[in-house]
mmCIF file with all atom_site columns, C-alpha atoms in Angstrom:
data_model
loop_
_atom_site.group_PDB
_atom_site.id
_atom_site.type_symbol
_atom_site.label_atom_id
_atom_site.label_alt_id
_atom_site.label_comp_id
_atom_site.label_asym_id
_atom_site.label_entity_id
_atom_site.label_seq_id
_atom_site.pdbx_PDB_ins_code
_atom_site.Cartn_x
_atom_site.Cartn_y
_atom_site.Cartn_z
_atom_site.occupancy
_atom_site.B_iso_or_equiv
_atom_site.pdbx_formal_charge
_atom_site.auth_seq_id
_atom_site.auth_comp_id
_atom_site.auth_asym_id
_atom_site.auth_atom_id
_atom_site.pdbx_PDB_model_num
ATOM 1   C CA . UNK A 1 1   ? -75.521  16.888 -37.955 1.00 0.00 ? 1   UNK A CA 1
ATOM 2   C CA . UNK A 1 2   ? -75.093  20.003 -40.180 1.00 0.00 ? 2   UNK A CA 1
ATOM 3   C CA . UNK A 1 3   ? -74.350  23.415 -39.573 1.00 0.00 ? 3   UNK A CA 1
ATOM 4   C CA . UNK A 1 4   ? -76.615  26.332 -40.910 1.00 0.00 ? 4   UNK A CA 1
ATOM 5   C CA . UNK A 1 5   ? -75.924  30.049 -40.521 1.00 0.00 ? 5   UNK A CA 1
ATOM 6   C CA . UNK A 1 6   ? -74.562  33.204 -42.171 1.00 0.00 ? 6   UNK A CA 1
ATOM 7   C CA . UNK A 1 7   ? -70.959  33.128 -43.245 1.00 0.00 ? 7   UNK A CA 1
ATOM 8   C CA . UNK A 1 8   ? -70.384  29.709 -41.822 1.00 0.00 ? 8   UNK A CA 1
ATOM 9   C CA . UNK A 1 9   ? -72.522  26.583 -42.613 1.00 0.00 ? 9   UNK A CA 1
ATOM 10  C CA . UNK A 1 10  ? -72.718  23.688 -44.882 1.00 0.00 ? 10  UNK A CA 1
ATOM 11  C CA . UNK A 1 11  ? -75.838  24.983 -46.581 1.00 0.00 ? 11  UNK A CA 1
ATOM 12  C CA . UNK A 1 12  ? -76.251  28.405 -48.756 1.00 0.00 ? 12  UNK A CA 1
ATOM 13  C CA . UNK A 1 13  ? -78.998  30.537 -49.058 1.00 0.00 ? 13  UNK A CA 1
ATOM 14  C CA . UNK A 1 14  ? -80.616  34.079 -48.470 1.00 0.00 ? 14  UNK A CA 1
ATOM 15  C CA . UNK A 1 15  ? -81.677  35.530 -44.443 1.00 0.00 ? 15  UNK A CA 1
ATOM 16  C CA . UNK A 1 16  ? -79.510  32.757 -42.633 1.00 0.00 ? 16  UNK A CA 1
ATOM 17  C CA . UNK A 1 17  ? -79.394  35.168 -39.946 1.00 0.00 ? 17  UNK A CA 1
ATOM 18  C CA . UNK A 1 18  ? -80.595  34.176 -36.641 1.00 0.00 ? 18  UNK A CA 1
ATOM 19  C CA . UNK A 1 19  ? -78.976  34.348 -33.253 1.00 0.00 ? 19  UNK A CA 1
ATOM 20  C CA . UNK A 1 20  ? -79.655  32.850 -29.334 1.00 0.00 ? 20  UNK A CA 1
ATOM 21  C CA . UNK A 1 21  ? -82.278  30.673 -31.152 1.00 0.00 ? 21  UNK A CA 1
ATOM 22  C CA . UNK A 1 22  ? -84.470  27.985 -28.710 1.00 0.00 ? 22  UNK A CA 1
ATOM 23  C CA . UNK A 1 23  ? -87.000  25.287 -30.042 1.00 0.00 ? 23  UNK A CA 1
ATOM 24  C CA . UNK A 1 24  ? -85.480  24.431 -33.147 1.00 0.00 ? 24  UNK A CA 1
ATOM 25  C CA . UNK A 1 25  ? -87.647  21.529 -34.502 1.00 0.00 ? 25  UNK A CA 1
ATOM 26  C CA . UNK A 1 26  ? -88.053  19.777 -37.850 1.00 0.00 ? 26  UNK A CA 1
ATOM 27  C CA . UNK A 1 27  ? -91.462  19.171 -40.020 1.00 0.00 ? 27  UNK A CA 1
ATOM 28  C CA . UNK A 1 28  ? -91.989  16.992 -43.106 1.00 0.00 ? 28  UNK A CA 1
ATOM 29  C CA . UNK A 1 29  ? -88.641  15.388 -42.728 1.00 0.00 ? 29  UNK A CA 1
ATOM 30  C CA . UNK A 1 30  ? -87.516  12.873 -46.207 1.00 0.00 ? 30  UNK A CA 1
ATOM 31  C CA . UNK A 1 31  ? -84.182  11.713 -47.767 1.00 0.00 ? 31  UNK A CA 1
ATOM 32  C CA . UNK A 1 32  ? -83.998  14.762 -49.712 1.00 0.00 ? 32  UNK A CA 1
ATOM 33  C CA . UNK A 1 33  ? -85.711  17.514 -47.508 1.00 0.00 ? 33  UNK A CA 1
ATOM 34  C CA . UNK A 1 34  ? -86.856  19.154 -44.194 1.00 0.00 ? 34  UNK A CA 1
ATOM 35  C CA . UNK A 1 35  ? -88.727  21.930 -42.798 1.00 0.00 ? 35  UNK A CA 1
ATOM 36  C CA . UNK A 1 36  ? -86.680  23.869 -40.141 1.00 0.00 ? 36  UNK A CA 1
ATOM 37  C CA . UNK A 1 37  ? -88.936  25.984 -37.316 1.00 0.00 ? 37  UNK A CA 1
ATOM 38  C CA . UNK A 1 38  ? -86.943  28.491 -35.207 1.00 0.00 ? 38  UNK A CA 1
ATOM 39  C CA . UNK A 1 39  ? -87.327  30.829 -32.335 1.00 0.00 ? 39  UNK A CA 1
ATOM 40  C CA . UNK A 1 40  ? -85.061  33.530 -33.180 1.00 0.00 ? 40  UNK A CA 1
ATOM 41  C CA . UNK A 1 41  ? -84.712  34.974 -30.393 1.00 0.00 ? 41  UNK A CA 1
ATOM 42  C CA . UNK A 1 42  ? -81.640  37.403 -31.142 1.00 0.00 ? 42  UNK A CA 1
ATOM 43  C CA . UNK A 1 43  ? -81.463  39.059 -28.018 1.00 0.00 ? 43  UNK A CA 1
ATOM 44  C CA . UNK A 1 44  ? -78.768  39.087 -24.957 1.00 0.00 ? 44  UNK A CA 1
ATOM 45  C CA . UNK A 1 45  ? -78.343  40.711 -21.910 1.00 0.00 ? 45  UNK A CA 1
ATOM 46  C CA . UNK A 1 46  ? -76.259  43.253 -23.889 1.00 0.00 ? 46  UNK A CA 1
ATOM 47  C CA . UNK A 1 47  ? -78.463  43.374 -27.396 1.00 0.00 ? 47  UNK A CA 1
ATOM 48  C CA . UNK A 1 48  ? -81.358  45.267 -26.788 1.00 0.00 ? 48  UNK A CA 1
ATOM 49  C CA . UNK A 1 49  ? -82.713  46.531 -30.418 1.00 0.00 ? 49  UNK A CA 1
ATOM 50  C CA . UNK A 1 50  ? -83.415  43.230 -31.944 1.00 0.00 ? 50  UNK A CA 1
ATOM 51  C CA . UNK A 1 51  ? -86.686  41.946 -32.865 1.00 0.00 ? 51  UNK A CA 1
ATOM 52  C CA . UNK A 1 52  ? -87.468  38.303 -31.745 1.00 0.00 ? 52  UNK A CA 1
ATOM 53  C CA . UNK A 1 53  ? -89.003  36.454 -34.443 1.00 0.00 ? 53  UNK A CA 1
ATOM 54  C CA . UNK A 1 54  ? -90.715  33.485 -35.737 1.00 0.00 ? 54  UNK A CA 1
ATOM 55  C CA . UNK A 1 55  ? -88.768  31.500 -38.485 1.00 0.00 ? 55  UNK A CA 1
ATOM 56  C CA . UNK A 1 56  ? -88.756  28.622 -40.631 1.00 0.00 ? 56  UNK A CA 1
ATOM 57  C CA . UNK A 1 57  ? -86.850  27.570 -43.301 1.00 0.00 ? 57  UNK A CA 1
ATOM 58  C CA . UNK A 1 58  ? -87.441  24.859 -46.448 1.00 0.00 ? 58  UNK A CA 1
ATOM 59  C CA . UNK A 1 59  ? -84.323  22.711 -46.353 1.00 0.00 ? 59  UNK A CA 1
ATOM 60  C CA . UNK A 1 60  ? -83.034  21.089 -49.786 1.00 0.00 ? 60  UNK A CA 1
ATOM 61  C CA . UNK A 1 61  ? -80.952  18.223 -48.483 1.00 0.00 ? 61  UNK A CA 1
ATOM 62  C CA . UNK A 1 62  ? -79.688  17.408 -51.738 1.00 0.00 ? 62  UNK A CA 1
ATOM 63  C CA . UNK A 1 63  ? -78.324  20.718 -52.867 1.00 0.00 ? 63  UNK A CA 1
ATOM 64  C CA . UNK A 1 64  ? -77.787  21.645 -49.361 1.00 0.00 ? 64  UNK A CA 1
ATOM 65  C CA . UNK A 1 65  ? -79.372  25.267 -49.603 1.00 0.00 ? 65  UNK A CA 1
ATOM 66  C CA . UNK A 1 66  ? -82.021  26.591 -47.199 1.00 0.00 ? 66  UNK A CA 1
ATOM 67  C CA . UNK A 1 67  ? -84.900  29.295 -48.352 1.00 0.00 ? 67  UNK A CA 1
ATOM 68  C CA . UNK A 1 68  ? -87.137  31.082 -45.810 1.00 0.00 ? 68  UNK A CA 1
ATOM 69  C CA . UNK A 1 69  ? -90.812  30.301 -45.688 1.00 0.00 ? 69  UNK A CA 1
ATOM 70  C CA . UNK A 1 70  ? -91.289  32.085 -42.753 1.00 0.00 ? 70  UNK A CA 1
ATOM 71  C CA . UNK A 1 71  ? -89.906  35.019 -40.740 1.00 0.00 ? 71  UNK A CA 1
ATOM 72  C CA . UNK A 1 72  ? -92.857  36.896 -38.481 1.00 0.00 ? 72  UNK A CA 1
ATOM 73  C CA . UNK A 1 73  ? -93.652  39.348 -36.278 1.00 0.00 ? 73  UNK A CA 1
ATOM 74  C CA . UNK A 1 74  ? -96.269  41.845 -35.499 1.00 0.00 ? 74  UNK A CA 1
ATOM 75  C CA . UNK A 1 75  ? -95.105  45.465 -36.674 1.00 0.00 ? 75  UNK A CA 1
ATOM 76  C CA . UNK A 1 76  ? -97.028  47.178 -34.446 1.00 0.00 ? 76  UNK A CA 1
ATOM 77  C CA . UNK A 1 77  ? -95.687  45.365 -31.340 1.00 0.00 ? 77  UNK A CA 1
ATOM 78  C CA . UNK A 1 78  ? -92.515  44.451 -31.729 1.00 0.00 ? 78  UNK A CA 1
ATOM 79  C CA . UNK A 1 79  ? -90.964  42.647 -29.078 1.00 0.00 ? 79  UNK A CA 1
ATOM 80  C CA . UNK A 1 80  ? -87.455  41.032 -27.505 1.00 0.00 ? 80  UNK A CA 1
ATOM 81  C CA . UNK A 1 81  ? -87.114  38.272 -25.758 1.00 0.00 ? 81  UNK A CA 1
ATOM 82  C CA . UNK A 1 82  ? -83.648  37.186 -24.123 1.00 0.00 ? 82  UNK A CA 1
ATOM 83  C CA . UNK A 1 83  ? -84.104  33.758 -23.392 1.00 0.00 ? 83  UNK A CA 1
ATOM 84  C CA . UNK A 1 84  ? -86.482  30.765 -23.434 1.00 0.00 ? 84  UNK A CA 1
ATOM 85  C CA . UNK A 1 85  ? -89.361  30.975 -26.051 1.00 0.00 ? 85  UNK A CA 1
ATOM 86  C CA . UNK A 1 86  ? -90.823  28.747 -28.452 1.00 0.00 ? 86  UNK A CA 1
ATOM 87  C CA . UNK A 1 87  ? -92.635  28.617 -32.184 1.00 0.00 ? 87  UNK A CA 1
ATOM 88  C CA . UNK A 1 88  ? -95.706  26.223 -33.186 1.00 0.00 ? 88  UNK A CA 1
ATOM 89  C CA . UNK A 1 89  ? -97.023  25.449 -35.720 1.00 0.00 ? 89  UNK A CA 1
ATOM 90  C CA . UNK A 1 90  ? -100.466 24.524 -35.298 1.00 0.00 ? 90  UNK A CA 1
ATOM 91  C CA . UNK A 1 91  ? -101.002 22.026 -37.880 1.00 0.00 ? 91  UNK A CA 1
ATOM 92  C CA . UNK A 1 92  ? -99.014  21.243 -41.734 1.00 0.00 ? 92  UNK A CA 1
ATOM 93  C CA . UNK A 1 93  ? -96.144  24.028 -41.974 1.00 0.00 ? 93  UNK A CA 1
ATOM 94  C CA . UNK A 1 94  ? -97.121  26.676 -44.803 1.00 0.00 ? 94  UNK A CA 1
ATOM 95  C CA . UNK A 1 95  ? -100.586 26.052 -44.759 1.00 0.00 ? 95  UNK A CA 1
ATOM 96  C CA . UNK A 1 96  ? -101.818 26.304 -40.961 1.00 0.00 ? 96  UNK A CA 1
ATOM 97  C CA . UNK A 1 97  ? -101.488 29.155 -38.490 1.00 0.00 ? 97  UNK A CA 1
ATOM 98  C CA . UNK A 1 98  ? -98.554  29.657 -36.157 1.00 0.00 ? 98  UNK A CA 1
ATOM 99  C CA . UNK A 1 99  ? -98.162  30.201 -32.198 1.00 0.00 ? 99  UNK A CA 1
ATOM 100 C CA . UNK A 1 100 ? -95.420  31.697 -30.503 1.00 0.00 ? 100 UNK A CA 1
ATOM 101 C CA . UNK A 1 101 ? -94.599  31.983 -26.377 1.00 0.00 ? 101 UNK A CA 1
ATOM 102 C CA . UNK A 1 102 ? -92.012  34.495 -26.182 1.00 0.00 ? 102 UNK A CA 1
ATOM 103 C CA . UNK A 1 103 ? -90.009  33.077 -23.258 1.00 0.00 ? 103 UNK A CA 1
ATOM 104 C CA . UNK A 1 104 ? -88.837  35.713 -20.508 1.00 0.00 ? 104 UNK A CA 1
ATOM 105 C CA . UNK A 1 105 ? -91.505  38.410 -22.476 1.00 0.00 ? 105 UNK A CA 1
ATOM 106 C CA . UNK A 1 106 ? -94.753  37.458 -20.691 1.00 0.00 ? 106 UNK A CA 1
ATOM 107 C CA . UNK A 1 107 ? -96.489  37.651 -24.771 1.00 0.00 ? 107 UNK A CA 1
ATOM 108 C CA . UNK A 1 108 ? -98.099  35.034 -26.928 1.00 0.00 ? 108 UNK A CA 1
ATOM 109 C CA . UNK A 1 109 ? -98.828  36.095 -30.300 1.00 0.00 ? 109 UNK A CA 1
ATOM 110 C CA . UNK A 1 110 ? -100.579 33.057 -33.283 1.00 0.00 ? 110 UNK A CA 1
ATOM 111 C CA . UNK A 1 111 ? -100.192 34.105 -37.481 1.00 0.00 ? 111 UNK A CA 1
ATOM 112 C CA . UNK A 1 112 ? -102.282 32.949 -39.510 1.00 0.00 ? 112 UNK A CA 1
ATOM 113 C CA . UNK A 1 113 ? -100.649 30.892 -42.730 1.00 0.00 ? 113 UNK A CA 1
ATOM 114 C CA . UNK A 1 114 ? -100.001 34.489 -44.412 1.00 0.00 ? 114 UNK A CA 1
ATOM 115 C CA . UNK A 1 115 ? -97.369  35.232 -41.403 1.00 0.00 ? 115 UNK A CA 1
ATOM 116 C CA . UNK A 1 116 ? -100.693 37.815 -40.651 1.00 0.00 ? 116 UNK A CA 1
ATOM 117 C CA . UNK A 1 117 ? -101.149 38.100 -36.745 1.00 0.00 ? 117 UNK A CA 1
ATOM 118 C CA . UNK A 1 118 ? -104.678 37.134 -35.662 1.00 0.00 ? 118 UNK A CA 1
ATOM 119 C CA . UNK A 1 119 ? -104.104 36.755 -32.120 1.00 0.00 ? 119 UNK A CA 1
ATOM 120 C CA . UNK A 1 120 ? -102.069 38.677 -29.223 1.00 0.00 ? 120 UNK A CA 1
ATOM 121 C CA . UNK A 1 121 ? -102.168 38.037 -25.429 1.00 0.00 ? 121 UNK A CA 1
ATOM 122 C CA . UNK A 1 122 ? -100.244 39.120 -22.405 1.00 0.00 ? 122 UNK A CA 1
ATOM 123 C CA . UNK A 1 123 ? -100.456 36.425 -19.244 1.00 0.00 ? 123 UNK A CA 1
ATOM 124 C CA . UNK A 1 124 ? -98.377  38.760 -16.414 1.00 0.00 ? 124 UNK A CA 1
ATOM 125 C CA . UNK A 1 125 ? -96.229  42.315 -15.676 1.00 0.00 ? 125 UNK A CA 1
ATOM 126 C CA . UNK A 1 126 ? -92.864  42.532 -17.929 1.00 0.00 ? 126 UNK A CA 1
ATOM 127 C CA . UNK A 1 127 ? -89.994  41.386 -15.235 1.00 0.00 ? 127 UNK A CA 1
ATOM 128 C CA . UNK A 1 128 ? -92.712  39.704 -13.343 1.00 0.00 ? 128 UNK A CA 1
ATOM 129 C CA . UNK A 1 129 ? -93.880  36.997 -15.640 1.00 0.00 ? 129 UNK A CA 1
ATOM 130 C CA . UNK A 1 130 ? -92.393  34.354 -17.820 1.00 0.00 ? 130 UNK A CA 1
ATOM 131 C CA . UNK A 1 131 ? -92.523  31.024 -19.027 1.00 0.00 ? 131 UNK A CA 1
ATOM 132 C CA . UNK A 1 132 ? -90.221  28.353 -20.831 1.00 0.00 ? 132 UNK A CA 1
ATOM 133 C CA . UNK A 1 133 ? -92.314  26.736 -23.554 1.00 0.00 ? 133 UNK A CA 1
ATOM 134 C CA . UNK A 1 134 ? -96.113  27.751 -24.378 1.00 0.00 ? 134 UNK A CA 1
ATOM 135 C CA . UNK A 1 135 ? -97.888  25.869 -26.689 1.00 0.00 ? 135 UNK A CA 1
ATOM 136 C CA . UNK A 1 136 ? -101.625 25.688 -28.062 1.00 0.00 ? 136 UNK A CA 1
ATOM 137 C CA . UNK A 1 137 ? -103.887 22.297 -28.587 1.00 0.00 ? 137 UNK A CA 1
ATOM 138 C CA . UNK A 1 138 ? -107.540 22.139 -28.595 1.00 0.00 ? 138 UNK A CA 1
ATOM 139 C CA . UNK A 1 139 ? -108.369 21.208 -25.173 1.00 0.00 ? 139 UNK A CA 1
ATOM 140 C CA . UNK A 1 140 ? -111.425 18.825 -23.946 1.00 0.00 ? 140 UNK A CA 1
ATOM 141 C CA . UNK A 1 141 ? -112.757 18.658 -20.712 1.00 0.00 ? 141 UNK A CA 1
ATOM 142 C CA . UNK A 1 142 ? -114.803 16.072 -19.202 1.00 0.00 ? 142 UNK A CA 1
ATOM 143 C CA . UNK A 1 143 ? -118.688 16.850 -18.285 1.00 0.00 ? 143 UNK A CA 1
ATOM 144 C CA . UNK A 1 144 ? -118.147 18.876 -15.164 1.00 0.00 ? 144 UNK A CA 1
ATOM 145 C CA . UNK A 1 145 ? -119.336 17.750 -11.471 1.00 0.00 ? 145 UNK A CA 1
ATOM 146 C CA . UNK A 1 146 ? -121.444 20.468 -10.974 1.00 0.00 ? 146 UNK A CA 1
ATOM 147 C CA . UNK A 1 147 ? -124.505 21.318 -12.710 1.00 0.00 ? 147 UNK A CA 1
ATOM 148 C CA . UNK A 1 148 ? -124.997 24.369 -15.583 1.00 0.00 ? 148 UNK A CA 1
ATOM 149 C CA . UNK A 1 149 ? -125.672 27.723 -13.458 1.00 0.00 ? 149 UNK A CA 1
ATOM 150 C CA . UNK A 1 150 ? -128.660 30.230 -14.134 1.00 0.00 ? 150 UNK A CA 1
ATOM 151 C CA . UNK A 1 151 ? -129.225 33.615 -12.991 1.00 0.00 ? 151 UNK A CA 1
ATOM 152 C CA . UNK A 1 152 ? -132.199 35.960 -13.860 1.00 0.00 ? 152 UNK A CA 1
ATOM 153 C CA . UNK A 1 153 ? -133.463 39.311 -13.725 1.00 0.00 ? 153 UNK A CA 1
ATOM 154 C CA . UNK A 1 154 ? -136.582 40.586 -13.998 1.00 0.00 ? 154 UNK A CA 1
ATOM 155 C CA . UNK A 1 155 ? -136.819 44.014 -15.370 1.00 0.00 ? 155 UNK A CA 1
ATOM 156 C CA . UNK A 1 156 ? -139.110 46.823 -14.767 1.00 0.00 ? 156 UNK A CA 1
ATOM 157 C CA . UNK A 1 157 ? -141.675 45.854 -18.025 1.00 0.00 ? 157 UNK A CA 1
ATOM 158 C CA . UNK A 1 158 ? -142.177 42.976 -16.653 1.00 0.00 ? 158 UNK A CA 1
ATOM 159 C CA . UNK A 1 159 ? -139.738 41.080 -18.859 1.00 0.00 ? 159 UNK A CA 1
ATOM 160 C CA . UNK A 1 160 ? -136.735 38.377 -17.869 1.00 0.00 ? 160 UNK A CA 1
ATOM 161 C CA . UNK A 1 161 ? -133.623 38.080 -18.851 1.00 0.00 ? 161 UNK A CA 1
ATOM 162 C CA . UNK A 1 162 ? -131.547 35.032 -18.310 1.00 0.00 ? 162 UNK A CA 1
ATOM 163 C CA . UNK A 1 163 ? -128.275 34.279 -17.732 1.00 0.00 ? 163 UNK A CA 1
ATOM 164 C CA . UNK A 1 164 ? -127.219 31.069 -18.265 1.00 0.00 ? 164 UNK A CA 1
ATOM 165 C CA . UNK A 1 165 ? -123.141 29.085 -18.103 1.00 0.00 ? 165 UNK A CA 1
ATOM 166 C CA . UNK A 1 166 ? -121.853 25.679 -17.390 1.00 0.00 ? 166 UNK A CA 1
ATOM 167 C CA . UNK A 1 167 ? -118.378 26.833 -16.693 1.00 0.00 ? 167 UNK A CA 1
ATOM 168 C CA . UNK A 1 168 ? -115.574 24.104 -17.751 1.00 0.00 ? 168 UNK A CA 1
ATOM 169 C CA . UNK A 1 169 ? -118.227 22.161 -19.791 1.00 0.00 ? 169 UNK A CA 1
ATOM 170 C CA . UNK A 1 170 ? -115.966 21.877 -23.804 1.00 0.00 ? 170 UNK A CA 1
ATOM 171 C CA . UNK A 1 171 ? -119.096 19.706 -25.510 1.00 0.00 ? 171 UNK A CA 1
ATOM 172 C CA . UNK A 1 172 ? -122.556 21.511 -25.567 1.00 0.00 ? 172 UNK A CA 1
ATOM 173 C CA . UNK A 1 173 ? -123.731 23.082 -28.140 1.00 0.00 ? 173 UNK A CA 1
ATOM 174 C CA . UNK A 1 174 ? -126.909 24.429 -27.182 1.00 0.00 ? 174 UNK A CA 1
ATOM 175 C CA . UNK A 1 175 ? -128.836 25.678 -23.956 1.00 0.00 ? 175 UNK A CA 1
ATOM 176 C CA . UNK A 1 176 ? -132.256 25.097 -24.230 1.00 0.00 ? 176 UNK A CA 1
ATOM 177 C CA . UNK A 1 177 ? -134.916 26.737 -21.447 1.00 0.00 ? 177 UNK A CA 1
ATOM 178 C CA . UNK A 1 178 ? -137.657 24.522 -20.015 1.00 0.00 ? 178 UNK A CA 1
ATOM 179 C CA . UNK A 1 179 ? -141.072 24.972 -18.004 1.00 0.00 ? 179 UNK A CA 1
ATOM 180 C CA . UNK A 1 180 ? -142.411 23.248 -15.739 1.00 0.00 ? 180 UNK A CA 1
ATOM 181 C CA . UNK A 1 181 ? -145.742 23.053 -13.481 1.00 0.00 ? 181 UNK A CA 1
ATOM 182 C CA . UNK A 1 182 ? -144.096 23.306 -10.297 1.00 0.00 ? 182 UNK A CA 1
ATOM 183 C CA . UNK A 1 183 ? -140.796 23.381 -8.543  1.00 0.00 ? 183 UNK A CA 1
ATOM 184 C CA . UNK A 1 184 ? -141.065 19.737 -7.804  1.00 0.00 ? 184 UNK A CA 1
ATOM 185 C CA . UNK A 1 185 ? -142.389 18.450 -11.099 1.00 0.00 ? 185 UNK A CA 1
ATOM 186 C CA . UNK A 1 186 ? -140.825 16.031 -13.102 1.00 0.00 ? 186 UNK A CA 1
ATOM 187 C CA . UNK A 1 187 ? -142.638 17.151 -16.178 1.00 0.00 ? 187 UNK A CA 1
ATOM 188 C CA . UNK A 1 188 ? -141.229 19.767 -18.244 1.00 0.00 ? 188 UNK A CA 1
ATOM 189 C CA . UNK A 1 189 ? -141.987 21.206 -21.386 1.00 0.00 ? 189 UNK A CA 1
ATOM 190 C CA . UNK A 1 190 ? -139.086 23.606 -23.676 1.00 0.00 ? 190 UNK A CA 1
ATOM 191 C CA . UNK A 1 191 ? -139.524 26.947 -24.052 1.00 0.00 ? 191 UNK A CA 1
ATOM 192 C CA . UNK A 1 192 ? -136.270 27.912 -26.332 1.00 0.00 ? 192 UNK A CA 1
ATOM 193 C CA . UNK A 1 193 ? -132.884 26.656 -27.453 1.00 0.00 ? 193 UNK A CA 1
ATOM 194 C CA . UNK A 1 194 ? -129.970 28.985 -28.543 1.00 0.00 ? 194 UNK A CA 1
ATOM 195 C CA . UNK A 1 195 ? -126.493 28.007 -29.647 1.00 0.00 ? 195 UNK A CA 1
ATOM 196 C CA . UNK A 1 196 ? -123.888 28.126 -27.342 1.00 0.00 ? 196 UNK A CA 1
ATOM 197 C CA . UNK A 1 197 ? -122.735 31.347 -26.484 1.00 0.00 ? 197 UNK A CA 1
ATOM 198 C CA . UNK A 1 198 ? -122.021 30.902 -22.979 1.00 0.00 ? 198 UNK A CA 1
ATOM 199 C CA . UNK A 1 199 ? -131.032 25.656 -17.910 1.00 0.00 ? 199 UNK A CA 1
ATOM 200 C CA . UNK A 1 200 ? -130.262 22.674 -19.759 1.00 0.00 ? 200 UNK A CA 1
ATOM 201 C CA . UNK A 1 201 ? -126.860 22.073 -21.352 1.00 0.00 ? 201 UNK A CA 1
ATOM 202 C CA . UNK A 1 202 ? -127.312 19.838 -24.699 1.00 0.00 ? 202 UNK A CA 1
ATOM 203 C CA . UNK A 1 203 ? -125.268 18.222 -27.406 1.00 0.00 ? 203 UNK A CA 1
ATOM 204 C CA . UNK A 1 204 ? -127.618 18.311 -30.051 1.00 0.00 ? 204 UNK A CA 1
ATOM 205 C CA . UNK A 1 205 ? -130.731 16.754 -28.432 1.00 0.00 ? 205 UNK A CA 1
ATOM 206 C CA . UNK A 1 206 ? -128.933 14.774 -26.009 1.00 0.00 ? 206 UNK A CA 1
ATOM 207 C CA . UNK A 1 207 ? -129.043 16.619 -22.670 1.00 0.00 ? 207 UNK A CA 1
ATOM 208 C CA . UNK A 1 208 ? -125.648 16.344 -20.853 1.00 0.00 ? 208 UNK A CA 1
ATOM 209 C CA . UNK A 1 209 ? -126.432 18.424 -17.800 1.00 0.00 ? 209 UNK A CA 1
ATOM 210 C CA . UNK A 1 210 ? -129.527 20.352 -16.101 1.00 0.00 ? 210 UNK A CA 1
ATOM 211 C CA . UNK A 1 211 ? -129.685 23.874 -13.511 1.00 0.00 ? 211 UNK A CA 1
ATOM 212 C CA . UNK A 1 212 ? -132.344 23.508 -10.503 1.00 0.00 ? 212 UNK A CA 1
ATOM 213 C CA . UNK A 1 213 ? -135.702 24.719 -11.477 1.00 0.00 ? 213 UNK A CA 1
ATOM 214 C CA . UNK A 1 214 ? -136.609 28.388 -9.699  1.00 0.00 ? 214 UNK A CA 1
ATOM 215 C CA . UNK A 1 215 ? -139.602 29.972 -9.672  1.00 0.00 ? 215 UNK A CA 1
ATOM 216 C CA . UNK A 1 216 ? -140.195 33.073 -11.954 1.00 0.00 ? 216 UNK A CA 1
#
């Protein structure tokens, strides 16, 4: 147990300052050092005018001093949570991005390894909306029940456009469109493949999941 802060502490060092701080956790931890992630949150019923933040510190066990690697926020948004919150960071500290939930302040924000924001959402109303912890992880889903979904539209020139989704499907890659003789028809011959940017759902050539045929 140690005690870090302005004024008081058992370590020295520049911007100690933090205050009604939540999801303190440690990163790279040795004999002779640590990496300290905070959620300053410096904000109480009664303090209204201070910025919550994202901070972590490098922790020199041995000389017990602590420096700041990181103290973010978006200046163009700043915002203040009271309670609850958390800070993430998405992969090795000081060279990944970082995610923050602020807590009773229905915001996530991510920085990239700069302490640049890259990302900035809003889930609910202010007063309406919070939430205790949020946290970001790459997220699989298994090969849905249901089948990929097509719609189409055939214009005026003659020409159609297709619509095409497998909504919850995380592994294709590619939707490829197919012909075939007849609605009934087991032979089918492809037409066109495109990346996925939203017919036949593939992972590479392996198909993983196929709309009904309709007639055009």
């Amino acid at each position: 147990m140690f005690v870090e802060g302005a004024g008081e502490g058992d370590f020295t060092g520049d911007d100690l300052q933090f205050s009604w701080q939540h999801d303190i956790r440690s990163h790279n931890k040795t004999e002779d050092s640590l990496i300290i992630s905070i959620f300053n949150s410096a904000n109480t019923l009664s303090e209204v005018d201070s910025e919550t933040t994202g901070m972590a510190y490098n922790v020199d066990l041995v000389n017990q001093k602590a420096t700041l690697m990181y103290n973010v926020s978006d200046p163009t948004n700043p915002l203040y949570a009271k309670t609850q919150g958390s800070f993430q960071f998405l992969g090795p500290p000081g060279l990944s991005n970082m995610f923050m939930n602020y807590g009773s302040t229905p915001n996530i924000q991510e920085y990239d390894s700069n302490g640049e924001i890259v990302k900035s959402g809003q889930f609910g109303a202010y007063g309406q909306a919070e939430t205790y912890r949020g946290l970001k992880y790459k997220w699989t889903s298994t090969t849905p029940i249901w089948n990929p979904a097509v719609a189409i539209n055939t214009t005026v020139s003659n020409t159609t456009d297709f619509y095409m989704s497998w909504n919850g499907a995380t592994e294709y890659d590619n939707l490829a469109v197919y012909s075939v003789p007849s609605l009934q028809s087991m032979q089918k011959t492809m037409l066109t493949s495109k990346k996925r940017t939203g017919s036949l759902a593939r992972k590479g050539n392996t198909v993983l999941g196929a709309s009904d045929a309709f007639a055009v």
